């Protein structure tokens, strides 16, 4: 039997072999293997835990080796594997199960076991290396069982964990793991697509007179498109966007695995949600640093853009964020991942997030309003918008100017509205099913070669696009954006071919903010 543990670093982490040797000499515990402070302190914790659990601590000199030797070991999760390694050192290997075991857990002095973070990531790494049995704290059992094929024992004390090492029958696996059609808790089925239940504060019927914004949010949710909402303070843009989780489809099992791994490493897994199925909706504060957004630190912890993977990153009052923070979003938006390098090591976090921004059109917030007067100079407005460089704005597919409630209600009389969250979901479900059947990914993630295959236009739609390119000077990325947005609009309508009305609406959302100062 070989005992393994897990050292978190970045997204990948590494398995650590725990070896114990008993030798003649003055009784003492030696720990080698580049351990940090928390791991070194485990010597004292496990010594007390062993004695308080009714076991006899070895009278010989104990050498504990954590390998690979050049990898820094961090965290309190090494307490339990080290203690079990010491206890098994005096016995024959035939007394224990004849398999490699991953063990994680923090020990109390009484011998009780506390939960640790990173269990999902550790178990996934162990399974990829052929280790199919794990011992984790009882609080982390459901999290560990979300990995297909693994056999788990949830230990609440050192004594029970030692018993499990001697009897393989204590390990069990989740019978329903990996089934796509299992309804996640607190979710409803809308025409074959899962959505979160509509709870208080997430009903779009509460948003009055904002048809254009609600329509843009529907398109964003259906195709995974980035969106910027501009409007005066108090017009309702933030309130409408904060209801977005209600219309964002639940993650598939494949999408949920990578999200759960990231959240596990960050210690954000909830006991009642061992597998993250609800898309993340992250709202960082305007004072967030570059490291807080992209990740970093000694062990390369995930940042906000990785915590929003397969979900939404919402920047409220986006112009108040630091310029460096806004500009660092450009590469992850394009690549869907971010590479961090610290202390001679590097890691690659997935960061396939959807960016939603709420922005005032100028410092006073009244620029472009039909009922209020803007007091800002043209230079002040231009300086305000310099935070949003052209390359960043070029990656925003949907740009919508939000009128104040009085103005928008007058415009509302001219067109039908999407009244309720349930009505909005119907079109989103239709579009999501079409995308899953056609290409397997959201329209916003289509590559250039995929656009040629899946975004077919009729003659009138092509004329609208050609005219828009000439009139507004769209870049190549802008043209691709119009094609992908129009594809989503056609999917919502249940159309196979992109037609003139679909392209006209896509161009309308694209032309705003085509320069650094919005053409309002």
GROMACS .gro file of C-alpha atoms in nm, residues 11-442:
model
  432
   11UNK     CA    1  -0.519   2.462  -1.144
   12UNK     CA    2  -0.326   2.136  -1.176
   13UNK     CA    3  -0.170   2.073  -0.834
   14UNK     CA    4   0.043   1.766  -0.771
   15UNK     CA    5   0.020   1.431  -0.595
   16UNK     CA    6   0.260   1.389  -0.303
   17UNK     CA    7   0.395   1.053  -0.186
   18UNK     CA    8   0.395   1.013   0.193
   19UNK     CA    9   0.659   0.771   0.325
   20UNK     CA   10   0.745   0.691   0.687
   21UNK     CA   11   1.054   0.513   0.817
   22UNK     CA   12   1.118   0.401   1.177
   23UNK     CA   13   1.482   0.380   1.284
   24UNK     CA   14   1.696   0.354   1.596
   25UNK     CA   15   1.783   0.670   1.780
   26UNK     CA   16   1.652   0.928   2.020
   27UNK     CA   17   1.271   0.946   1.982
   28UNK     CA   18   1.189   1.237   1.754
   29UNK     CA   19   0.999   1.320   1.438
   30UNK     CA   20   1.193   1.441   1.133
   31UNK     CA   21   1.001   1.585   0.837
   32UNK     CA   22   1.173   1.629   0.500
   33UNK     CA   23   1.041   1.736   0.162
   34UNK     CA   24   1.024   2.119   0.146
   35UNK     CA   25   0.726   2.157   0.380
   36UNK     CA   26   0.577   2.496   0.467
   37UNK     CA   27   0.486   2.611   0.819
   38UNK     CA   28   0.143   2.447   0.829
   39UNK     CA   29   0.287   2.110   0.720
   40UNK     CA   30   0.574   2.127   0.971
   41UNK     CA   31   0.326   2.194   1.250
   42UNK     CA   32   0.144   1.874   1.156
   43UNK     CA   33   0.414   1.680   1.344
   44UNK     CA   34   0.281   1.810   1.675
   45UNK     CA   35  -0.086   1.781   1.579
   46UNK     CA   36  -0.061   1.423   1.458
   47UNK     CA   37   0.148   1.323   1.764
   48UNK     CA   38  -0.125   1.441   1.999
   49UNK     CA   39  -0.404   1.304   1.778
   50UNK     CA   40  -0.247   0.955   1.771
   51UNK     CA   41  -0.216   0.939   2.150
   52UNK     CA   42  -0.565   1.082   2.211
   53UNK     CA   43  -0.716   0.830   1.969
   54UNK     CA   44  -0.598   0.534   2.177
   55UNK     CA   45  -0.293   0.443   1.969
   56UNK     CA   46   0.064   0.414   2.091
   57UNK     CA   47   0.307   0.649   1.924
   58UNK     CA   48   0.623   0.470   1.797
   59UNK     CA   49   0.914   0.487   2.039
   60UNK     CA   50   1.168   0.489   1.756
   61UNK     CA   51   1.295   0.790   1.564
   62UNK     CA   52   1.038   0.871   1.292
   63UNK     CA   53   1.140   0.999   0.949
   64UNK     CA   54   0.861   1.136   0.730
   65UNK     CA   55   0.939   1.201   0.365
   66UNK     CA   56   0.716   1.399   0.131
   67UNK     CA   57   0.816   1.360  -0.231
   68UNK     CA   58   0.888   1.495  -0.487
   69UNK     CA   59   1.144   1.671  -0.271
   70UNK     CA   60   1.167   1.988  -0.483
   71UNK     CA   61   0.793   2.062  -0.467
   72UNK     CA   62   0.678   2.291  -0.188
   73UNK     CA   63   0.408   2.129   0.027
   74UNK     CA   64   0.136   2.357   0.164
   75UNK     CA   65  -0.177   2.334   0.377
   76UNK     CA   66  -0.312   2.135   0.670
   77UNK     CA   67  -0.442   1.852   0.450
   78UNK     CA   68  -0.125   1.651   0.517
   79UNK     CA   69  -0.213   1.586   0.884
   80UNK     CA   70  -0.418   1.272   0.824
   81UNK     CA   71  -0.193   1.102   0.565
   82UNK     CA   72   0.114   1.163   0.782
   83UNK     CA   73  -0.061   1.024   1.092
   84UNK     CA   74  -0.180   0.716   0.905
   85UNK     CA   75   0.166   0.669   0.758
   86UNK     CA   76   0.315   0.667   1.107
   87UNK     CA   77   0.053   0.420   1.236
   88UNK     CA   78   0.103   0.177   0.947
   89UNK     CA   79   0.483   0.187   0.964
   90UNK     CA   80   0.496  -0.074   1.242
   91UNK     CA   81   0.270  -0.324   1.062
   92UNK     CA   82   0.318  -0.557   0.767
   93UNK     CA   83   0.184  -0.441   0.431
   94UNK     CA   84  -0.035  -0.752   0.424
   95UNK     CA   85  -0.240  -0.604   0.709
   96UNK     CA   86  -0.375  -0.329   0.482
   97UNK     CA   87  -0.551  -0.300   0.147
   98UNK     CA   88  -0.324  -0.375  -0.145
   99UNK     CA   89  -0.383  -0.052  -0.335
  100UNK     CA   90  -0.257   0.304  -0.348
  101UNK     CA   91  -0.478   0.545  -0.151
  102UNK     CA   92  -0.522   0.921  -0.163
  103UNK     CA   93  -0.570   1.065   0.187
  104UNK     CA   94  -0.654   1.421   0.289
  105UNK     CA   95  -0.765   1.577   0.616
  106UNK     CA   96  -0.674   1.810   0.900
  107UNK     CA   97  -0.648   1.665   1.249
  108UNK     CA   98  -0.769   1.810   1.576
  109UNK     CA   99  -0.573   1.722   1.888
  110UNK     CA  100  -0.858   1.495   1.994
  111UNK     CA  101  -0.824   1.285   1.677
  112UNK     CA  102  -1.129   1.430   1.502
  113UNK     CA  103  -1.090   1.524   1.137
  114UNK     CA  104  -1.169   1.863   0.988
  115UNK     CA  105  -1.261   1.938   0.629
  116UNK     CA  106  -1.004   2.075   0.385
  117UNK     CA  107  -1.026   2.256   0.053
  118UNK     CA  108  -0.919   2.122  -0.284
  119UNK     CA  109  -1.071   1.774  -0.238
  120UNK     CA  110  -1.244   1.769  -0.578
  121UNK     CA  111  -0.922   1.872  -0.754
  122UNK     CA  112  -0.717   1.619  -0.556
  123UNK     CA  113  -0.951   1.328  -0.630
  124UNK     CA  114  -0.968   1.418  -1.000
  125UNK     CA  115  -0.588   1.424  -1.017
  126UNK     CA  116  -0.562   1.093  -0.830
  127UNK     CA  117  -0.809   0.919  -1.062
  128UNK     CA  118  -0.616   1.042  -1.366
  129UNK     CA  119  -0.310   0.868  -1.216
  130UNK     CA  120  -0.497   0.543  -1.154
  131UNK     CA  121  -0.563   0.587  -0.780
  132UNK     CA  122  -0.925   0.483  -0.728
  133UNK     CA  123  -0.954   0.479  -0.348
  134UNK     CA  124  -0.957   0.792  -0.133
  135UNK     CA  125  -1.004   0.877   0.234
  136UNK     CA  126  -1.131   1.230   0.298
  137UNK     CA  127  -1.307   1.413   0.582
  138UNK     CA  128  -1.671   1.312   0.612
  139UNK     CA  129  -1.769   1.673   0.526
  140UNK     CA  130  -1.601   1.636   0.184
  141UNK     CA  131  -1.743   1.295   0.088
  142UNK     CA  132  -2.007   1.418  -0.159
  143UNK     CA  133  -1.752   1.647  -0.322
  144UNK     CA  134  -1.515   1.354  -0.375
  145UNK     CA  135  -1.787   1.123  -0.508
  146UNK     CA  136  -1.863   1.359  -0.797
  147UNK     CA  137  -1.559   1.208  -0.973
  148UNK     CA  138  -1.669   0.903  -1.173
  149UNK     CA  139  -1.538   0.564  -1.068
  150UNK     CA  140  -1.372   0.665  -0.743
  151UNK     CA  141  -1.434   0.476  -0.418
  152UNK     CA  142  -1.452   0.704  -0.116
  153UNK     CA  143  -1.446   0.668   0.261
  154UNK     CA  144  -1.552   0.965   0.470
  155UNK     CA  145  -1.365   0.961   0.799
  156UNK     CA  146  -1.469   1.162   1.102
  157UNK     CA  147  -1.180   1.045   1.323
  158UNK     CA  148  -0.830   0.908   1.296
  159UNK     CA  149  -0.946   0.576   1.439
  160UNK     CA  150  -1.208   0.528   1.166
  161UNK     CA  151  -0.963   0.625   0.892
  162UNK     CA  152  -0.714   0.366   1.019
  163UNK     CA  153  -0.989   0.102   1.017
  164UNK     CA  154  -1.072   0.184   0.653
  165UNK     CA  155  -0.711   0.120   0.552
  166UNK     CA  156  -0.748  -0.236   0.680
  167UNK     CA  157  -1.084  -0.314   0.518
  168UNK     CA  158  -1.164  -0.224   0.158
  169UNK     CA  159  -1.539  -0.278   0.218
  170UNK     CA  160  -1.560   0.061   0.390
  171UNK     CA  161  -1.510   0.237   0.056
  172UNK     CA  162  -1.816   0.318  -0.155
  173UNK     CA  163  -1.889   0.495  -0.483
  174UNK     CA  164  -2.175   0.709  -0.611
  175UNK     CA  165  -2.407   0.502  -0.828
  176UNK     CA  166  -2.559   0.787  -1.027
  177UNK     CA  167  -2.242   0.980  -1.098
  178UNK     CA  168  -2.200   1.110  -1.449
  179UNK     CA  169  -2.563   1.095  -1.562
  180UNK     CA  170  -2.644   1.406  -1.762
  181UNK     CA  171  -3.019   1.399  -1.710
  182UNK     CA  172  -3.016   1.412  -1.330
  183UNK     CA  173  -3.213   1.723  -1.233
  184UNK     CA  174  -2.991   1.950  -1.022
  185UNK     CA  175  -3.142   2.070  -0.694
  186UNK     CA  176  -3.342   2.395  -0.707
  187UNK     CA  177  -3.369   2.377  -1.088
  188UNK     CA  178  -3.656   2.348  -1.336
  189UNK     CA  179  -3.678   2.196  -1.682
  190UNK     CA  180  -3.780   2.435  -1.962
  191UNK     CA  181  -3.825   2.243  -2.288
  192UNK     CA  182  -3.525   2.022  -2.218
  193UNK     CA  183  -3.296   2.293  -2.077
  194UNK     CA  184  -3.241   2.334  -1.702
  195UNK     CA  185  -3.272   2.676  -1.535
  196UNK     CA  186  -3.253   2.781  -1.168
  197UNK     CA  187  -3.585   2.820  -0.992
  198UNK     CA  188  -3.729   3.171  -1.007
  199UNK     CA  189  -3.690   3.311  -0.656
  200UNK     CA  190  -3.766   3.649  -0.505
  201UNK     CA  191  -3.576   3.929  -0.680
  202UNK     CA  192  -3.522   3.740  -1.006
  203UNK     CA  193  -3.847   3.815  -1.188
  204UNK     CA  194  -3.807   4.034  -1.498
  205UNK     CA  195  -4.172   4.141  -1.475
  206UNK     CA  196  -4.047   4.379  -1.205
  207UNK     CA  197  -3.838   4.568  -1.463
  208UNK     CA  198  -4.065   4.828  -1.621
  209UNK     CA  199  -4.012   4.994  -1.958
  210UNK     CA  200  -3.674   4.846  -2.054
  211UNK     CA  201  -3.755   4.628  -2.355
  212UNK     CA  202  -3.423   4.685  -2.534
  213UNK     CA  203  -3.215   4.593  -2.228
  214UNK     CA  204  -3.417   4.281  -2.147
  215UNK     CA  205  -3.404   4.171  -2.510
  216UNK     CA  206  -3.024   4.220  -2.516
  217UNK     CA  207  -2.990   4.016  -2.194
  218UNK     CA  208  -3.198   3.738  -2.351
  219UNK     CA  209  -2.963   3.727  -2.651
  220UNK     CA  210  -2.659   3.737  -2.420
  221UNK     CA  211  -2.789   3.443  -2.216
  222UNK     CA  212  -2.887   3.243  -2.524
  223UNK     CA  213  -2.552   3.275  -2.701
  224UNK     CA  214  -2.302   3.355  -2.423
  225UNK     CA  215  -2.226   3.700  -2.566
  226UNK     CA  216  -2.048   3.981  -2.381
  227UNK     CA  217  -2.266   4.284  -2.308
  228UNK     CA  218  -2.224   4.647  -2.208
  229UNK     CA  219  -2.520   4.849  -2.079
  230UNK     CA  220  -2.483   5.228  -2.080
  231UNK     CA  221  -2.722   5.458  -1.904
  232UNK     CA  222  -2.774   5.731  -1.648
  233UNK     CA  223  -2.762   5.641  -1.278
  234UNK     CA  224  -3.091   5.494  -1.161
  235UNK     CA  225  -3.217   5.384  -1.503
  236UNK     CA  226  -3.231   5.018  -1.397
  237UNK     CA  227  -2.936   4.864  -1.582
  238UNK     CA  228  -2.774   4.716  -1.270
  239UNK     CA  229  -3.102   4.576  -1.139
  240UNK     CA  230  -3.179   4.407  -1.471
  241UNK     CA  231  -2.831   4.255  -1.503
  242UNK     CA  232  -2.836   4.124  -1.145
  243UNK     CA  233  -3.142   3.916  -1.242
  244UNK     CA  234  -2.935   3.751  -1.517
  245UNK     CA  235  -2.870   3.424  -1.321
  246UNK     CA  236  -3.242   3.343  -1.352
  247UNK     CA  237  -3.217   3.319  -1.734
  248UNK     CA  238  -2.870   3.164  -1.756
  249UNK     CA  239  -2.899   2.788  -1.829
  250UNK     CA  240  -2.762   2.541  -1.575
  251UNK     CA  241  -2.417   2.397  -1.650
  252UNK     CA  242  -2.384   2.060  -1.819
  253UNK     CA  243  -2.199   1.786  -1.629
  254UNK     CA  244  -1.886   1.845  -1.838
  255UNK     CA  245  -1.891   2.220  -1.776
  256UNK     CA  246  -1.959   2.169  -1.405
  257UNK     CA  247  -1.649   1.952  -1.349
  258UNK     CA  248  -1.397   2.226  -1.437
  259UNK     CA  249  -1.595   2.489  -1.243
  260UNK     CA  250  -1.613   2.263  -0.938
  261UNK     CA  251  -1.238   2.200  -0.953
  262UNK     CA  252  -1.165   2.574  -0.947
  263UNK     CA  253  -1.411   2.643  -0.667
  264UNK     CA  254  -1.272   2.348  -0.471
  265UNK     CA  255  -0.920   2.490  -0.492
  266UNK     CA  256  -1.055   2.825  -0.370
  267UNK     CA  257  -1.243   2.661  -0.081
  268UNK     CA  258  -1.585   2.781  -0.203
  269UNK     CA  259  -1.767   2.448  -0.235
  270UNK     CA  260  -2.093   2.445  -0.040
  271UNK     CA  261  -2.187   2.129   0.157
  272UNK     CA  262  -2.527   2.112  -0.015
  273UNK     CA  263  -2.379   2.164  -0.362
  274UNK     CA  264  -2.077   1.932  -0.406
  275UNK     CA  265  -2.096   1.975  -0.785
  276UNK     CA  266  -2.140   2.334  -0.902
  277UNK     CA  267  -2.427   2.324  -1.152
  278UNK     CA  268  -2.547   2.685  -1.119
  279UNK     CA  269  -2.331   2.910  -1.343
  280UNK     CA  270  -2.107   3.138  -1.135
  281UNK     CA  271  -2.208   3.504  -1.117
  282UNK     CA  272  -1.915   3.705  -0.983
  283UNK     CA  273  -1.943   4.076  -0.896
  284UNK     CA  274  -1.598   4.205  -0.793
  285UNK     CA  275  -1.568   4.547  -0.629
  286UNK     CA  276  -1.426   4.842  -0.821
  287UNK     CA  277  -1.117   4.841  -0.596
  288UNK     CA  278  -1.015   4.492  -0.716
  289UNK     CA  279  -0.647   4.460  -0.807
  290UNK     CA  280  -0.498   4.289  -1.112
  291UNK     CA  281  -0.393   3.996  -0.893
  292UNK     CA  282  -0.743   3.970  -0.748
  293UNK     CA  283  -0.895   3.957  -1.096
  294UNK     CA  284  -0.648   3.730  -1.276
  295UNK     CA  285  -0.522   3.527  -0.977
  296UNK     CA  286  -0.184   3.491  -0.815
  297UNK     CA  287  -0.017   3.465  -0.476
  298UNK     CA  288   0.237   3.212  -0.358
  299UNK     CA  289   0.029   2.912  -0.463
  300UNK     CA  290  -0.132   3.080  -0.768
  301UNK     CA  291  -0.485   3.095  -0.633
  302UNK     CA  292  -0.764   3.150  -0.888
  303UNK     CA  293  -0.880   3.506  -0.955
  304UNK     CA  294  -1.225   3.642  -1.030
  305UNK     CA  295  -1.206   3.561  -1.401
  306UNK     CA  296  -1.134   3.194  -1.325
  307UNK     CA  297  -1.398   3.178  -1.052
  308UNK     CA  298  -1.638   3.304  -1.322
  309UNK     CA  299  -1.536   3.024  -1.561
  310UNK     CA  300  -1.842   2.898  -1.755
  311UNK     CA  301  -2.038   3.174  -1.585
  312UNK     CA  302  -2.061   3.551  -1.568
  313UNK     CA  303  -1.824   3.827  -1.458
  314UNK     CA  304  -2.032   4.139  -1.389
  315UNK     CA  305  -1.847   4.469  -1.361
  316UNK     CA  306  -2.085   4.723  -1.212
  317UNK     CA  307  -1.971   5.083  -1.262
  318UNK     CA  308  -1.702   4.941  -1.490
  319UNK     CA  309  -1.542   5.280  -1.558
  320UNK     CA  310  -1.442   5.298  -1.190
  321UNK     CA  311  -1.214   4.994  -1.222
  322UNK     CA  312  -0.844   5.054  -1.273
  323UNK     CA  313  -0.734   5.081  -1.634
  324UNK     CA  314  -0.485   4.797  -1.584
  325UNK     CA  315  -0.764   4.570  -1.456
  326UNK     CA  316  -0.985   4.640  -1.757
  327UNK     CA  317  -0.703   4.588  -2.005
  328UNK     CA  318  -0.595   4.255  -1.857
  329UNK     CA  319  -0.938   4.116  -1.951
  330UNK     CA  320  -0.858   4.130  -2.322
  331UNK     CA  321  -0.647   3.815  -2.356
  332UNK     CA  322  -0.866   3.589  -2.134
  333UNK     CA  323  -1.174   3.707  -2.325
  334UNK     CA  324  -1.010   3.596  -2.647
  335UNK     CA  325  -0.836   3.277  -2.532
  336UNK     CA  326  -1.069   3.154  -2.258
  337UNK     CA  327  -0.776   3.086  -2.025
  338UNK     CA  328  -0.499   3.262  -1.833
  339UNK     CA  329  -0.142   3.151  -1.758
  340UNK     CA  330   0.012   3.251  -1.424
  341UNK     CA  331   0.381   3.220  -1.338
  342UNK     CA  332   0.516   3.232  -0.984
  343UNK     CA  333   0.853   3.128  -0.838
  344UNK     CA  334   0.971   2.933  -1.140
  345UNK     CA  335   0.640   2.747  -1.183
  346UNK     CA  336   0.345   2.819  -1.407
  347UNK     CA  337  -0.017   2.711  -1.423
  348UNK     CA  338  -0.299   2.757  -1.671
  349UNK     CA  339  -0.646   2.835  -1.539
  350UNK     CA  340  -0.954   2.811  -1.761
  351UNK     CA  341  -1.132   3.149  -1.780
  352UNK     CA  342  -1.414   3.106  -2.031
  353UNK     CA  343  -1.634   3.373  -1.877
  354UNK     CA  344  -1.910   3.596  -2.007
  355UNK     CA  345  -1.846   3.966  -1.943
  356UNK     CA  346  -2.136   4.192  -1.849
  357UNK     CA  347  -2.070   4.559  -1.776
  358UNK     CA  348  -2.285   4.845  -1.650
  359UNK     CA  349  -2.139   5.184  -1.737
  360UNK     CA  350  -2.243   5.548  -1.706
  361UNK     CA  351  -2.200   5.725  -2.042
  362UNK     CA  352  -2.000   6.008  -1.882
  363UNK     CA  353  -1.878   6.120  -1.537
  364UNK     CA  354  -2.210   6.289  -1.453
  365UNK     CA  355  -2.411   6.010  -1.617
  366UNK     CA  356  -2.642   6.223  -1.832
  367UNK     CA  357  -2.465   6.216  -2.168
  368UNK     CA  358  -2.712   6.112  -2.439
  369UNK     CA  359  -3.019   6.141  -2.216
  370UNK     CA  360  -3.333   6.292  -2.369
  371UNK     CA  361  -3.460   6.435  -2.041
  372UNK     CA  362  -3.145   6.551  -1.858
  373UNK     CA  363  -2.857   6.783  -1.940
  374UNK     CA  364  -2.496   6.660  -1.940
  375UNK     CA  365  -2.261   6.898  -1.758
  376UNK     CA  366  -1.939   6.727  -1.872
  377UNK     CA  367  -1.703   6.881  -2.126
  378UNK     CA  368  -1.619   6.689  -2.441
  379UNK     CA  369  -1.265   6.643  -2.310
  380UNK     CA  370  -1.398   6.496  -1.983
  381UNK     CA  371  -1.617   6.250  -2.172
  382UNK     CA  372  -1.328   6.148  -2.397
  383UNK     CA  373  -1.097   6.103  -2.100
  384UNK     CA  374  -1.363   5.897  -1.924
  385UNK     CA  375  -1.390   5.658  -2.218
  386UNK     CA  376  -1.015   5.618  -2.262
  387UNK     CA  377  -1.029   5.355  -1.988
  388UNK     CA  378  -1.209   5.133  -2.238
  389UNK     CA  379  -0.956   5.082  -2.513
  390UNK     CA  380  -1.072   5.000  -2.866
  391UNK     CA  381  -0.947   4.637  -2.844
  392UNK     CA  382  -1.152   4.581  -2.527
  393UNK     CA  383  -1.468   4.737  -2.671
  394UNK     CA  384  -1.419   4.534  -2.988
  395UNK     CA  385  -1.470   4.218  -2.780
  396UNK     CA  386  -1.812   4.333  -2.657
  397UNK     CA  387  -2.080   4.186  -2.884
  398UNK     CA  388  -2.384   4.365  -2.743
  399UNK     CA  389  -2.388   4.736  -2.659
  400UNK     CA  390  -2.716   4.885  -2.537
  401UNK     CA  391  -2.802   5.237  -2.427
  402UNK     CA  392  -3.055   5.228  -2.143
  403UNK     CA  393  -3.295   5.522  -2.137
  404UNK     CA  394  -3.443   5.642  -1.810
  405UNK     CA  395  -3.775   5.487  -1.715
  406UNK     CA  396  -3.993   5.773  -1.842
  407UNK     CA  397  -3.834   5.782  -2.188
  408UNK     CA  398  -3.827   5.404  -2.225
  409UNK     CA  399  -4.194   5.368  -2.128
  410UNK     CA  400  -4.287   5.601  -2.415
  411UNK     CA  401  -4.085   5.384  -2.655
  412UNK     CA  402  -4.241   5.070  -2.502
  413UNK     CA  403  -4.578   5.160  -2.656
  414UNK     CA  404  -4.437   5.098  -3.003
  415UNK     CA  405  -4.328   4.735  -2.957
  416UNK     CA  406  -4.419   4.418  -2.763
  417UNK     CA  407  -4.229   4.336  -2.446
  418UNK     CA  408  -4.087   4.026  -2.284
  419UNK     CA  409  -4.294   4.039  -1.968
  420UNK     CA  410  -4.176   3.757  -1.743
  421UNK     CA  411  -3.867   3.552  -1.673
  422UNK     CA  412  -4.052   3.241  -1.787
  423UNK     CA  413  -4.128   3.396  -2.127
  424UNK     CA  414  -3.763   3.499  -2.169
  425UNK     CA  415  -3.650   3.145  -2.088
  426UNK     CA  416  -3.861   2.994  -2.365
  427UNK     CA  417  -3.656   3.163  -2.639
  428UNK     CA  418  -3.328   3.094  -2.459
  429UNK     CA  419  -3.410   2.724  -2.425
  430UNK     CA  420  -3.492   2.705  -2.796
  431UNK     CA  421  -3.159   2.868  -2.887
  432UNK     CA  422  -2.952   2.658  -2.644
  433UNK     CA  423  -3.095   2.332  -2.777
  434UNK     CA  424  -3.026   2.441  -3.136
  435UNK     CA  425  -2.663   2.524  -3.051
  436UNK     CA  426  -2.602   2.199  -2.863
  437UNK     CA  427  -2.741   1.999  -3.152
  438UNK     CA  428  -2.560   2.198  -3.422
  439UNK     CA  429  -2.209   2.263  -3.284
  440UNK     CA  430  -2.199   2.166  -2.915
  441UNK     CA  431  -2.083   2.508  -2.794
  442UNK     CA  432  -2.238   2.851  -2.751
   0.00000   0.00000   0.00000
